[in-house]
Each structure stands twice: as structure tokens, then as C-alpha cells.
Amino acid sequence: MTLTVATVNVNGIRAAAKQRSETNLGILPWLENTSADVVLLQEVRANEKQTEAALAPALEAGWHLVQAEAAAKGRAGVGILSRLPLTHVATGFSHAEEQAGLTASPGAREFDDSGRYIEARVNTHFGPVTVASLYLPSGAANSEKQDEKYRFLDSFGHFMQQRAACTVDGQPENMIIGGDWNICHRRADLKNWRTNRTKSGFLPDERAFMDSILGSWPDESTQVGDETDAGRTGNPAGRAGDFYGAVDYSPTPLAQQRLREGASENPQWFDVVRRLNPEADGPYSWWTYRGQAFDTDAGWRIDLHVATEGMLERARVANNAWVDRAEAYDLRWSDHSPVIVEYA
């Protein structure tokens, strides 16, 4: 038996649920046919009533739904669909910390009603598993959105450090944080990395944040600022610590500590798909609708399963992870494709 988990940014659940053509029937047939037991949703962009209406056939078929909508209407929003009952639901990572008996991370309250984090627990044949849906801010260099993203990284990094030490029923917590992380950690995660070095999603301090959580594996040391990264003329976004693209952001003590410590040498969280595919380019999960990006596979790998060691080992046993990529451009119901992992 396995627990199969999918994560997907739906780019608006109401749009994703619509039939777009005779051959593109939207997310509902996908939900009917997927092997996933749990589907982690991002960018839902709807309130609970609207989401329930859009997903009514799936809910009638037995899927359970919880969601965290954003205070700003039509923005962000995350949810969890599950064939298994959901318990211990917490919206916002500060509330999740409190539910786990932890003190809320500095700055976390800012994001309580932003629709960017929800978690719940499912009971499996190998015990309880916490599944979380994350929609990390996309940012935009040289705008306040980038400041928001840097603040989020500071708080969420602290949350992950705290959460890694949590236990459930006296055992280390089994946990998966799936979602749209909006950061490519390594060059293999982005097809056209050279031309995107000044774009949010591949900035030095964003990638250094991922180093602090995941370590530099499979590289011996960080790619941020290495010879390839710099090229002949240097990285146009500078180096980690420059916080390229910020407008009014000042590095917090948490950011300063992260920079001092560098890439984690003993990570407690693991990028599951990369661990199963250490040498692969991609597999990409997002392609812009513009141009021929989907047809030429000019994608970004930003939709991740980040899991605790126990869940990584279960993924290794199952050894089955994939991007459920549409067969053609006009069959897509989102600009992201589901990323699916089996845990045995």
C-alpha cells in the first residue's frame, strides 16, 4: 500500500474546473482518474463556497476539502483535497506552530490571512502524516512584492527549523510540505537559467534560502556564486546577502543568521523529487503560457514535495514520482502540472 500525494497550482480553481473544449474537460475528470489520495492545491483564488461549487462533483464522490482563503479577494488561497479524512487542520503557519506547541516564528503573523499555508493530518497504514499546502510569494524584483517574499522566507525558514524537531505520538513527525515554492534551487531546475538570474524565483538570496533548508545536495557545495553561476562578467543579481530586487527590505536577524550559516550540512528537510532524480534536468512543472515554452519544455521546477526524512525514505521505497504533464498545450487546465509522489 502507498500514500500518493499530488501538489498543483491550479491558477484559479473556478477556471481549472471549467470545460475549455471538447477534449479539455478541466480538473474534475483528472480528480476522478488520478491515483492521488491527497491533492495539495495552490492559487485557489476563491472563497470556500465558490470552491465547493467548482468542485461539487468531486466532493459528492467522496473527496474531503479544507482551505485557507486570502483576505484579499481573488488572490492566493491554498487547500487540501483528500480521499482520507482530514484532522488537525491549521491555517497559517503561525497557527500551525501553536497547534504543534511551538511559539510563532518572528514575523509569521503578517501572513496569517494571506492564504499561503494550510496543513492537516491523515491517518495511513504506516501512521499519521501531516500534509501541508504552501503557496510561497512569487515576488517581483524591484517591487514591494520582493520585500514581502524576503520577509516570508525569514519567517518560514524559522518555522521549518522548529517544525523539524516535532513529534507525534512520541515519534518524529512524518510531514510533507507540498506546493508552489516559487524558487528554483539549482540550475537544473530552470531550463533558461542564465537569462533569468535577475528574475524573482532564481535570485541569489532565494536560492541561498533553499540551501539553508535543503543543503546543497547533490552538489558538494552551493551553486550560488560559483564560477558557473557568475560567468565571465559576474552574476548581474550580485551574491547572497545583496538581496537583489528589494525596495525597502532590511535583512532581519533570521536572514543574517541564515547567511552566516550557509548551506545546511545536516538538513532535516528533503526535496523528494530531486533526491529520486539527482542528475535530471527538471522535471519541470511550470511553463509560461506565452510563446512556445510548453512545447519546447522551457520550464521551471518550482512545485516541490519537501518532506521529513521518514517520508523521504518511504518515497525511496516506492520509487515512483512524476510530473503529470498534459499531452498537449491545449489540454492544460493550469499553467502548472501536478507533481505526484508515492510514499510506501
mmCIF file of C-alpha atoms in Angstrom:
data_model
loop_
_atom_site.group_PDB
_atom_site.id
_atom_site.type_symbol
_atom_site.label_atom_id
_atom_site.label_comp_id
_atom_site.label_asym_id
_atom_site.label_seq_id
_atom_site.Cartn_x
_atom_site.Cartn_y
_atom_site.Cartn_z
ATOM 1 C CA MET A 1 0.000 0.000 0.000
ATOM 2 C CA THR A 2 1.103 3.556 -0.647
ATOM 3 C CA LEU A 3 0.080 7.085 0.196
ATOM 4 C CA THR A 4 0.060 9.010 -3.064
ATOM 5 C CA VAL A 5 0.289 12.792 -2.799
ATOM 6 C CA ALA A 6 -0.052 15.358 -5.581
ATOM 7 C CA THR A 7 0.658 19.074 -5.463
ATOM 8 C CA VAL A 8 -0.587 21.509 -8.097
ATOM 9 C CA ASN A 9 -1.031 25.240 -8.528
ATOM 10 C CA VAL A 10 -4.491 25.363 -10.148
ATOM 11 C CA ASN A 11 -4.230 29.012 -11.290
ATOM 12 C CA GLY A 12 -7.780 29.658 -10.053
ATOM 13 C CA ILE A 13 -9.964 26.697 -9.130
ATOM 14 C CA ARG A 14 -13.047 28.040 -10.911
ATOM 15 C CA ALA A 15 -11.136 28.360 -14.174
ATOM 16 C CA ALA A 16 -9.469 24.965 -13.688
ATOM 17 C CA ALA A 17 -12.854 23.283 -13.214
ATOM 18 C CA LYS A 18 -14.340 24.664 -16.421
ATOM 19 C CA GLN A 19 -14.602 22.642 -19.601
ATOM 20 C CA ARG A 20 -12.437 24.505 -22.098
ATOM 21 C CA SER A 21 -13.103 22.393 -25.163
ATOM 22 C CA GLU A 22 -14.420 19.017 -26.194
ATOM 23 C CA THR A 23 -11.071 17.499 -25.285
ATOM 24 C CA ASN A 24 -10.039 19.715 -22.340
ATOM 25 C CA LEU A 25 -12.559 18.934 -19.624
ATOM 26 C CA GLY A 26 -10.703 20.601 -16.750
ATOM 27 C CA ILE A 27 -9.587 19.340 -13.375
ATOM 28 C CA LEU A 28 -12.703 17.334 -12.488
ATOM 29 C CA PRO A 29 -12.003 14.347 -14.770
ATOM 30 C CA TRP A 30 -8.386 14.470 -13.617
ATOM 31 C CA LEU A 31 -9.548 14.167 -9.989
ATOM 32 C CA GLU A 32 -11.785 11.274 -10.942
ATOM 33 C CA ASN A 33 -8.929 9.387 -12.572
ATOM 34 C CA THR A 34 -5.865 10.314 -10.525
ATOM 35 C CA SER A 35 -4.221 7.772 -8.257
ATOM 36 C CA ALA A 36 -3.579 10.505 -5.684
ATOM 37 C CA ASP A 37 -5.014 10.088 -2.194
ATOM 38 C CA VAL A 38 -4.215 13.708 -1.321
ATOM 39 C CA VAL A 39 -4.076 16.728 -3.622
ATOM 40 C CA LEU A 40 -2.431 19.907 -2.323
ATOM 41 C CA LEU A 41 -3.854 22.968 -4.096
ATOM 42 C CA GLN A 42 -2.340 26.425 -4.516
ATOM 43 C CA GLU A 43 -3.585 29.680 -6.004
ATOM 44 C CA VAL A 44 -7.199 28.610 -5.460
ATOM 45 C CA ARG A 45 -8.361 32.252 -5.700
ATOM 46 C CA ALA A 46 -11.871 31.591 -4.403
ATOM 47 C CA ASN A 47 -13.775 31.540 -1.130
ATOM 48 C CA GLU A 48 -14.972 28.286 0.394
ATOM 49 C CA LYS A 49 -18.447 28.485 -1.137
ATOM 50 C CA GLN A 50 -17.041 29.146 -4.614
ATOM 51 C CA THR A 51 -14.527 26.307 -4.294
ATOM 52 C CA GLU A 52 -17.190 23.876 -3.142
ATOM 53 C CA ALA A 53 -19.357 24.828 -6.113
ATOM 54 C CA ALA A 54 -16.490 24.393 -8.567
ATOM 55 C CA LEU A 55 -15.543 21.005 -7.100
ATOM 56 C CA ALA A 56 -19.074 19.776 -6.319
ATOM 57 C CA PRO A 57 -18.858 16.550 -8.365
ATOM 58 C CA ALA A 58 -15.560 15.625 -6.694
ATOM 59 C CA LEU A 59 -16.908 16.359 -3.221
ATOM 60 C CA GLU A 60 -20.034 14.329 -3.941
ATOM 61 C CA ALA A 61 -17.741 11.484 -4.990
ATOM 62 C CA GLY A 62 -16.135 11.465 -1.546
ATOM 63 C CA TRP A 63 -13.229 13.916 -1.618
ATOM 64 C CA HIS A 64 -12.753 15.934 1.592
ATOM 65 C CA LEU A 65 -11.816 19.622 1.303
ATOM 66 C CA VAL A 66 -10.241 22.168 3.624
ATOM 67 C CA GLN A 67 -8.917 25.514 2.503
ATOM 68 C CA ALA A 68 -7.396 28.805 3.605
ATOM 69 C CA GLU A 69 -8.544 31.738 1.529
ATOM 70 C CA ALA A 70 -6.734 35.039 1.382
ATOM 71 C CA ALA A 71 -8.182 38.181 2.943
ATOM 72 C CA ALA A 72 -7.594 39.870 -0.413
ATOM 73 C CA LYS A 73 -10.374 38.569 -2.645
ATOM 74 C CA GLY A 74 -9.291 36.704 -5.745
ATOM 75 C CA ARG A 75 -5.706 36.327 -4.549
ATOM 76 C CA ALA A 76 -3.609 33.346 -3.470
ATOM 77 C CA GLY A 77 -5.512 30.729 -1.455
ATOM 78 C CA VAL A 78 -4.477 27.156 -0.636
ATOM 79 C CA GLY A 79 -6.405 23.977 0.007
ATOM 80 C CA ILE A 80 -6.209 20.248 0.555
ATOM 81 C CA LEU A 81 -8.352 17.641 -1.159
ATOM 82 C CA SER A 82 -8.190 14.170 0.324
ATOM 83 C CA ARG A 83 -9.857 10.824 -0.114
ATOM 84 C CA LEU A 84 -8.890 10.224 3.537
ATOM 85 C CA PRO A 85 -10.468 12.146 6.432
ATOM 86 C CA LEU A 86 -8.553 15.280 7.433
ATOM 87 C CA THR A 87 -7.884 16.187 11.069
ATOM 88 C CA HIS A 88 -5.705 18.688 12.964
ATOM 89 C CA VAL A 89 -6.336 21.406 10.381
ATOM 90 C CA ALA A 90 -4.375 24.640 10.816
ATOM 91 C CA THR A 91 -4.400 27.662 8.505
ATOM 92 C CA GLY A 92 -1.394 29.977 8.502
ATOM 93 C CA PHE A 93 1.944 28.665 9.654
ATOM 94 C CA SER A 94 1.882 30.655 12.911
ATOM 95 C CA HIS A 95 -1.303 28.798 13.880
ATOM 96 C CA ALA A 96 0.296 25.527 12.805
ATOM 97 C CA GLU A 97 3.210 26.263 15.131
ATOM 98 C CA GLU A 98 0.879 26.949 18.041
ATOM 99 C CA GLN A 99 -1.076 23.763 17.330
ATOM 100 C CA ALA A 100 2.232 21.880 17.497
ATOM 101 C CA GLY A 101 3.059 23.503 20.840
ATOM 102 C CA LEU A 102 5.607 25.935 19.398
ATOM 103 C CA THR A 103 5.997 29.684 19.647
ATOM 104 C CA ALA A 104 5.009 31.532 16.475
ATOM 105 C CA SER A 105 8.017 32.455 14.346
ATOM 106 C CA PRO A 106 9.017 36.138 14.227
ATOM 107 C CA GLY A 107 7.020 37.905 11.536
ATOM 108 C CA ALA A 108 4.703 34.960 10.899
ATOM 109 C CA ARG A 109 1.552 36.838 11.945
ATOM 110 C CA GLU A 110 1.838 39.035 8.857
ATOM 111 C CA PHE A 111 0.885 36.034 6.745
ATOM 112 C CA ASP A 112 -1.942 34.605 8.872
ATOM 113 C CA ASP A 113 -4.684 35.656 6.462
ATOM 114 C CA SER A 114 -2.664 35.618 3.242
ATOM 115 C CA GLY A 115 -3.945 32.245 2.019
ATOM 116 C CA ARG A 116 -0.455 30.807 1.716
ATOM 117 C CA TYR A 117 -0.340 27.861 4.124
ATOM 118 C CA ILE A 118 -2.664 25.146 5.364
ATOM 119 C CA GLU A 119 -1.932 21.786 6.944
ATOM 120 C CA ALA A 120 -3.890 18.765 8.081
ATOM 121 C CA ARG A 121 -3.261 15.222 9.207
ATOM 122 C CA VAL A 122 -4.237 11.966 7.510
ATOM 123 C CA ASN A 123 -4.050 8.517 9.028
ATOM 124 C CA THR A 124 -2.304 5.967 6.830
ATOM 125 C CA HIS A 125 -1.349 2.313 7.108
ATOM 126 C CA PHE A 126 2.041 3.456 8.456
ATOM 127 C CA GLY A 127 0.661 6.018 10.898
ATOM 128 C CA PRO A 128 -0.265 9.712 10.911
ATOM 129 C CA VAL A 129 1.143 12.008 8.228
ATOM 130 C CA THR A 130 0.927 15.787 8.203
ATOM 131 C CA VAL A 131 0.319 17.173 4.718
ATOM 132 C CA ALA A 132 0.692 20.895 4.060
ATOM 133 C CA SER A 133 -0.035 23.080 1.060
ATOM 134 C CA LEU A 134 2.266 26.073 0.566
ATOM 135 C CA TYR A 135 1.996 28.975 -1.853
ATOM 136 C CA LEU A 136 5.174 30.935 -1.308
ATOM 137 C CA PRO A 137 5.014 34.544 -2.593
ATOM 138 C CA SER A 138 6.131 34.816 -6.206
ATOM 139 C CA GLY A 139 7.853 38.156 -5.669
ATOM 140 C CA ALA A 140 8.871 40.594 -8.379
ATOM 141 C CA ALA A 141 12.325 42.163 -8.451
ATOM 142 C CA ASN A 142 12.441 45.887 -7.707
ATOM 143 C CA SER A 143 8.993 45.948 -6.166
ATOM 144 C CA GLU A 144 7.366 45.651 -2.752
ATOM 145 C CA LYS A 145 6.393 42.105 -3.717
ATOM 146 C CA GLN A 146 10.052 41.125 -3.451
ATOM 147 C CA ASP A 147 10.231 42.655 0.013
ATOM 148 C CA GLU A 148 7.227 40.553 1.007
ATOM 149 C CA LYS A 149 8.897 37.440 -0.350
ATOM 150 C CA TYR A 150 12.096 38.050 1.596
ATOM 151 C CA ARG A 151 10.097 38.625 4.792
ATOM 152 C CA PHE A 152 8.181 35.403 4.185
ATOM 153 C CA LEU A 153 11.408 33.447 3.708
ATOM 154 C CA ASP A 154 12.745 34.760 7.011
ATOM 155 C CA SER A 155 9.674 33.654 8.957
ATOM 156 C CA PHE A 156 9.023 30.420 7.112
ATOM 157 C CA GLY A 157 12.624 29.284 7.392
ATOM 158 C CA HIS A 158 12.373 29.634 11.170
ATOM 159 C CA PHE A 159 9.077 27.720 11.108
ATOM 160 C CA MET A 160 10.699 24.836 9.251
ATOM 161 C CA GLN A 161 13.614 24.698 11.660
ATOM 162 C CA GLN A 162 11.221 24.473 14.589
ATOM 163 C CA ARG A 163 8.898 22.001 12.942
ATOM 164 C CA ALA A 164 11.658 19.571 12.038
ATOM 165 C CA ALA A 165 12.024 18.689 15.722
ATOM 166 C CA CYS A 166 8.324 17.968 16.315
ATOM 167 C CA THR A 167 6.961 14.567 17.286
ATOM 168 C CA VAL A 168 3.561 12.878 17.002
ATOM 169 C CA ASP A 169 2.700 10.138 19.472
ATOM 170 C CA GLY A 170 6.311 10.114 20.637
ATOM 171 C CA GLN A 171 7.735 9.559 17.154
ATOM 172 C CA PRO A 172 9.341 12.057 14.733
ATOM 173 C CA GLU A 173 6.585 13.740 12.763
ATOM 174 C CA ASN A 174 6.057 12.455 9.246
ATOM 175 C CA MET A 175 5.381 15.569 7.180
ATOM 176 C CA ILE A 176 5.179 16.709 3.574
ATOM 177 C CA ILE A 177 5.075 20.382 2.608
ATOM 178 C CA GLY A 178 3.974 20.334 -0.993
ATOM 179 C CA GLY A 179 3.355 23.395 -3.030
ATOM 180 C CA ASP A 180 4.413 26.168 -5.302
ATOM 181 C CA TRP A 181 7.686 27.217 -3.708
ATOM 182 C CA ASN A 182 8.306 29.831 -6.414
ATOM 183 C CA ILE A 183 12.078 29.274 -6.248
ATOM 184 C CA CYS A 184 14.379 27.230 -8.442
ATOM 185 C CA HIS A 185 17.074 25.970 -6.117
ATOM 186 C CA ARG A 186 19.637 24.837 -8.685
ATOM 187 C CA ARG A 187 20.462 25.442 -12.330
ATOM 188 C CA ALA A 188 18.962 22.057 -13.238
ATOM 189 C CA ASP A 189 15.605 23.364 -12.025
ATOM 190 C CA LEU A 190 15.335 26.025 -14.728
ATOM 191 C CA LYS A 191 15.973 25.492 -18.421
ATOM 192 C CA ASN A 192 16.976 29.062 -19.262
ATOM 193 C CA TRP A 193 18.781 29.907 -16.049
ATOM 194 C CA ARG A 194 21.316 32.369 -17.485
ATOM 195 C CA THR A 195 18.683 34.783 -18.753
ATOM 196 C CA ASN A 196 16.652 34.545 -15.541
ATOM 197 C CA ARG A 197 19.348 35.416 -12.997
ATOM 198 C CA THR A 198 17.725 38.788 -12.215
ATOM 199 C CA LYS A 199 14.179 37.380 -12.097
ATOM 200 C CA SER A 200 12.376 36.551 -8.888
ATOM 201 C CA GLY A 201 12.442 32.795 -8.491
ATOM 202 C CA PHE A 202 16.154 32.456 -9.251
ATOM 203 C CA LEU A 203 17.762 35.247 -7.244
ATOM 204 C CA PRO A 204 20.849 34.508 -5.135
ATOM 205 C CA ASP A 205 19.157 35.071 -1.773
ATOM 206 C CA GLU A 206 16.162 32.947 -2.729
ATOM 207 C CA ARG A 207 18.419 30.078 -3.736
ATOM 208 C CA ALA A 208 20.521 30.553 -0.587
ATOM 209 C CA PHE A 209 17.315 30.179 1.421
ATOM 210 C CA MET A 210 16.756 26.801 -0.227
ATOM 211 C CA ASP A 211 20.360 25.884 0.617
ATOM 212 C CA SER A 212 19.637 26.651 4.259
ATOM 213 C CA ILE A 213 16.664 24.274 4.255
ATOM 214 C CA LEU A 214 17.774 21.520 1.883
ATOM 215 C CA GLY A 215 21.553 21.791 1.828
ATOM 216 C CA SER A 216 23.477 21.855 -1.445
ATOM 217 C CA TRP A 217 22.882 18.188 -2.374
ATOM 218 C CA PRO A 218 23.628 16.681 -4.878
ATOM 219 C CA ASP A 219 26.425 19.255 -5.211
ATOM 220 C CA GLU A 220 29.295 19.262 -2.731
ATOM 221 C CA SER A 221 28.815 22.992 -2.172
ATOM 222 C CA THR A 222 26.330 25.679 -3.091
ATOM 223 C CA GLN A 223 25.857 26.736 -6.688
ATOM 224 C CA VAL A 224 25.061 30.286 -5.559
ATOM 225 C CA GLY A 225 28.021 32.427 -6.571
ATOM 226 C CA ASP A 226 30.113 29.603 -8.025
ATOM 227 C CA GLU A 227 32.144 30.026 -11.204
ATOM 228 C CA THR A 228 29.375 28.795 -13.498
ATOM 229 C CA ASP A 229 26.821 30.976 -11.773
ATOM 230 C CA ALA A 230 28.968 34.074 -12.155
ATOM 231 C CA GLY A 231 30.028 33.501 -15.746
ATOM 232 C CA ARG A 232 32.592 35.813 -17.323
ATOM 233 C CA THR A 233 31.112 39.056 -16.017
ATOM 234 C CA GLY A 234 29.595 38.019 -12.690
ATOM 235 C CA ASN A 235 26.016 37.359 -11.688
ATOM 236 C CA PRO A 236 24.012 40.510 -12.578
ATOM 237 C CA ALA A 237 21.946 39.967 -9.408
ATOM 238 C CA GLY A 238 25.060 40.037 -7.224
ATOM 239 C CA ARG A 239 25.548 37.484 -4.483
ATOM 240 C CA ALA A 240 23.723 36.119 -1.464
ATOM 241 C CA GLY A 241 23.413 38.931 1.063
ATOM 242 C CA ASP A 242 22.771 41.618 -1.548
ATOM 243 C CA PHE A 243 19.027 40.879 -1.535
ATOM 244 C CA TYR A 244 18.728 41.900 -5.141
ATOM 245 C CA GLY A 245 15.373 43.396 -6.131
ATOM 246 C CA ALA A 246 14.414 44.595 -2.657
ATOM 247 C CA VAL A 247 12.886 48.058 -2.320
ATOM 248 C CA ASP A 248 12.546 48.615 1.413
ATOM 249 C CA TYR A 249 13.644 45.306 2.933
ATOM 250 C CA SER A 250 16.323 45.169 5.606
ATOM 251 C CA PRO A 251 17.794 41.765 6.464
ATOM 252 C CA THR A 252 16.323 40.532 9.719
ATOM 253 C CA PRO A 253 18.376 38.712 12.369
ATOM 254 C CA LEU A 254 16.964 35.477 10.933
ATOM 255 C CA ALA A 255 18.271 36.372 7.463
ATOM 256 C CA GLN A 256 21.652 37.370 8.857
ATOM 257 C CA GLN A 257 21.922 34.071 10.722
ATOM 258 C CA ARG A 258 20.994 32.171 7.568
ATOM 259 C CA LEU A 259 23.743 33.924 5.637
ATOM 260 C CA ARG A 260 26.320 33.209 8.342
ATOM 261 C CA GLU A 261 25.471 29.526 8.472
ATOM 262 C CA GLY A 262 25.221 28.976 4.699
ATOM 263 C CA ALA A 263 24.019 25.721 3.189
ATOM 264 C CA SER A 264 22.805 23.217 5.748
ATOM 265 C CA GLU A 265 25.292 20.406 6.301
ATOM 266 C CA ASN A 266 22.712 18.292 8.125
ATOM 267 C CA PRO A 267 19.347 19.079 6.521
ATOM 268 C CA GLN A 268 16.157 17.936 8.202
ATOM 269 C CA TRP A 269 14.029 18.560 5.104
ATOM 270 C CA PHE A 270 14.457 16.971 1.686
ATOM 271 C CA ASP A 271 13.408 17.796 -1.869
ATOM 272 C CA VAL A 272 11.872 14.408 -2.627
ATOM 273 C CA VAL A 273 11.766 14.546 -6.432
ATOM 274 C CA ARG A 274 15.353 15.810 -6.650
ATOM 275 C CA ARG A 275 16.502 13.086 -4.252
ATOM 276 C CA LEU A 276 14.937 10.498 -6.550
ATOM 277 C CA ASN A 277 16.317 12.202 -9.684
ATOM 278 C CA PRO A 278 19.681 13.713 -8.691
ATOM 279 C CA GLU A 279 21.095 14.212 -12.185
ATOM 280 C CA ALA A 280 17.993 15.139 -14.174
ATOM 281 C CA ASP A 281 17.231 18.499 -15.719
ATOM 282 C CA GLY A 282 13.874 19.349 -14.215
ATOM 283 C CA PRO A 283 11.486 17.647 -14.288
ATOM 284 C CA TYR A 284 9.787 20.997 -14.858
ATOM 285 C CA SER A 285 6.298 21.699 -13.561
ATOM 286 C CA TRP A 286 5.529 25.267 -14.722
ATOM 287 C CA TRP A 287 5.654 26.797 -18.180
ATOM 288 C CA THR A 288 4.508 30.282 -19.074
ATOM 289 C CA TYR A 289 1.504 30.447 -21.385
ATOM 290 C CA ARG A 290 3.485 32.855 -23.552
ATOM 291 C CA GLY A 291 5.290 31.683 -26.662
ATOM 292 C CA GLN A 292 6.281 28.051 -27.123
ATOM 293 C CA ALA A 293 7.539 27.386 -23.601
ATOM 294 C CA PHE A 294 5.383 24.302 -23.050
ATOM 295 C CA ASP A 295 6.123 22.794 -26.464
ATOM 296 C CA THR A 296 9.880 23.335 -26.079
ATOM 297 C CA ASP A 297 9.852 22.339 -22.386
ATOM 298 C CA ALA A 298 11.338 25.689 -21.365
ATOM 299 C CA GLY A 299 10.067 25.232 -17.829
ATOM 300 C CA TRP A 300 10.744 25.871 -14.158
ATOM 301 C CA ARG A 301 10.777 23.264 -11.383
ATOM 302 C CA ILE A 302 9.116 25.248 -8.623
ATOM 303 C CA ASP A 303 6.411 22.798 -7.457
ATOM 304 C CA LEU A 304 8.027 20.645 -4.806
ATOM 305 C CA HIS A 305 7.455 17.933 -2.240
ATOM 306 C CA VAL A 306 9.647 18.931 0.709
ATOM 307 C CA ALA A 307 9.487 16.212 3.333
ATOM 308 C CA THR A 308 10.962 14.954 6.565
ATOM 309 C CA GLU A 309 13.490 12.126 6.486
ATOM 310 C CA GLY A 310 10.943 9.454 7.326
ATOM 311 C CA MET A 311 8.795 10.408 4.352
ATOM 312 C CA LEU A 312 11.822 10.626 2.073
ATOM 313 C CA GLU A 313 12.673 7.033 2.964
ATOM 314 C CA ARG A 314 9.118 5.964 2.137
ATOM 315 C CA ALA A 315 9.382 7.739 -1.211
ATOM 316 C CA ARG A 316 12.629 5.897 -1.895
ATOM 317 C CA VAL A 317 10.930 2.565 -1.193
ATOM 318 C CA ALA A 318 8.085 3.341 -3.589
ATOM 319 C CA ASN A 319 10.495 4.964 -6.081
ATOM 320 C CA ASN A 320 7.707 6.484 -8.140
ATOM 321 C CA ALA A 321 7.455 10.219 -8.668
ATOM 322 C CA TRP A 322 6.368 12.088 -11.769
ATOM 323 C CA VAL A 323 5.054 15.294 -13.276
ATOM 324 C CA ASP A 324 1.600 14.644 -14.714
ATOM 325 C CA ARG A 325 2.217 16.766 -17.782
ATOM 326 C CA ALA A 326 -0.612 17.298 -20.265
ATOM 327 C CA GLU A 327 -0.102 15.620 -23.617
ATOM 328 C CA ALA A 328 -0.587 18.913 -25.472
ATOM 329 C CA TYR A 329 -0.665 22.657 -24.811
ATOM 330 C CA ASP A 330 -4.420 22.916 -25.381
ATOM 331 C CA LEU A 331 -5.172 20.136 -22.888
ATOM 332 C CA ARG A 332 -3.812 22.073 -19.904
ATOM 333 C CA TRP A 333 -6.186 23.328 -17.210
ATOM 334 C CA SER A 334 -3.408 25.259 -15.448
ATOM 335 C CA ASP A 335 -0.007 26.649 -16.344
ATOM 336 C CA HIS A 336 1.364 24.221 -13.726
ATOM 337 C CA SER A 337 1.249 20.419 -13.899
ATOM 338 C CA PRO A 338 0.628 18.171 -10.881
ATOM 339 C CA VAL A 339 3.726 16.735 -9.231
ATOM 340 C CA ILE A 340 2.918 13.320 -7.774
ATOM 341 C CA VAL A 341 4.894 11.134 -5.362
ATOM 342 C CA GLU A 342 4.113 7.723 -3.909
ATOM 343 C CA TYR A 343 5.114 7.034 -0.300
ATOM 344 C CA ALA A 344 5.237 3.362 0.743
#
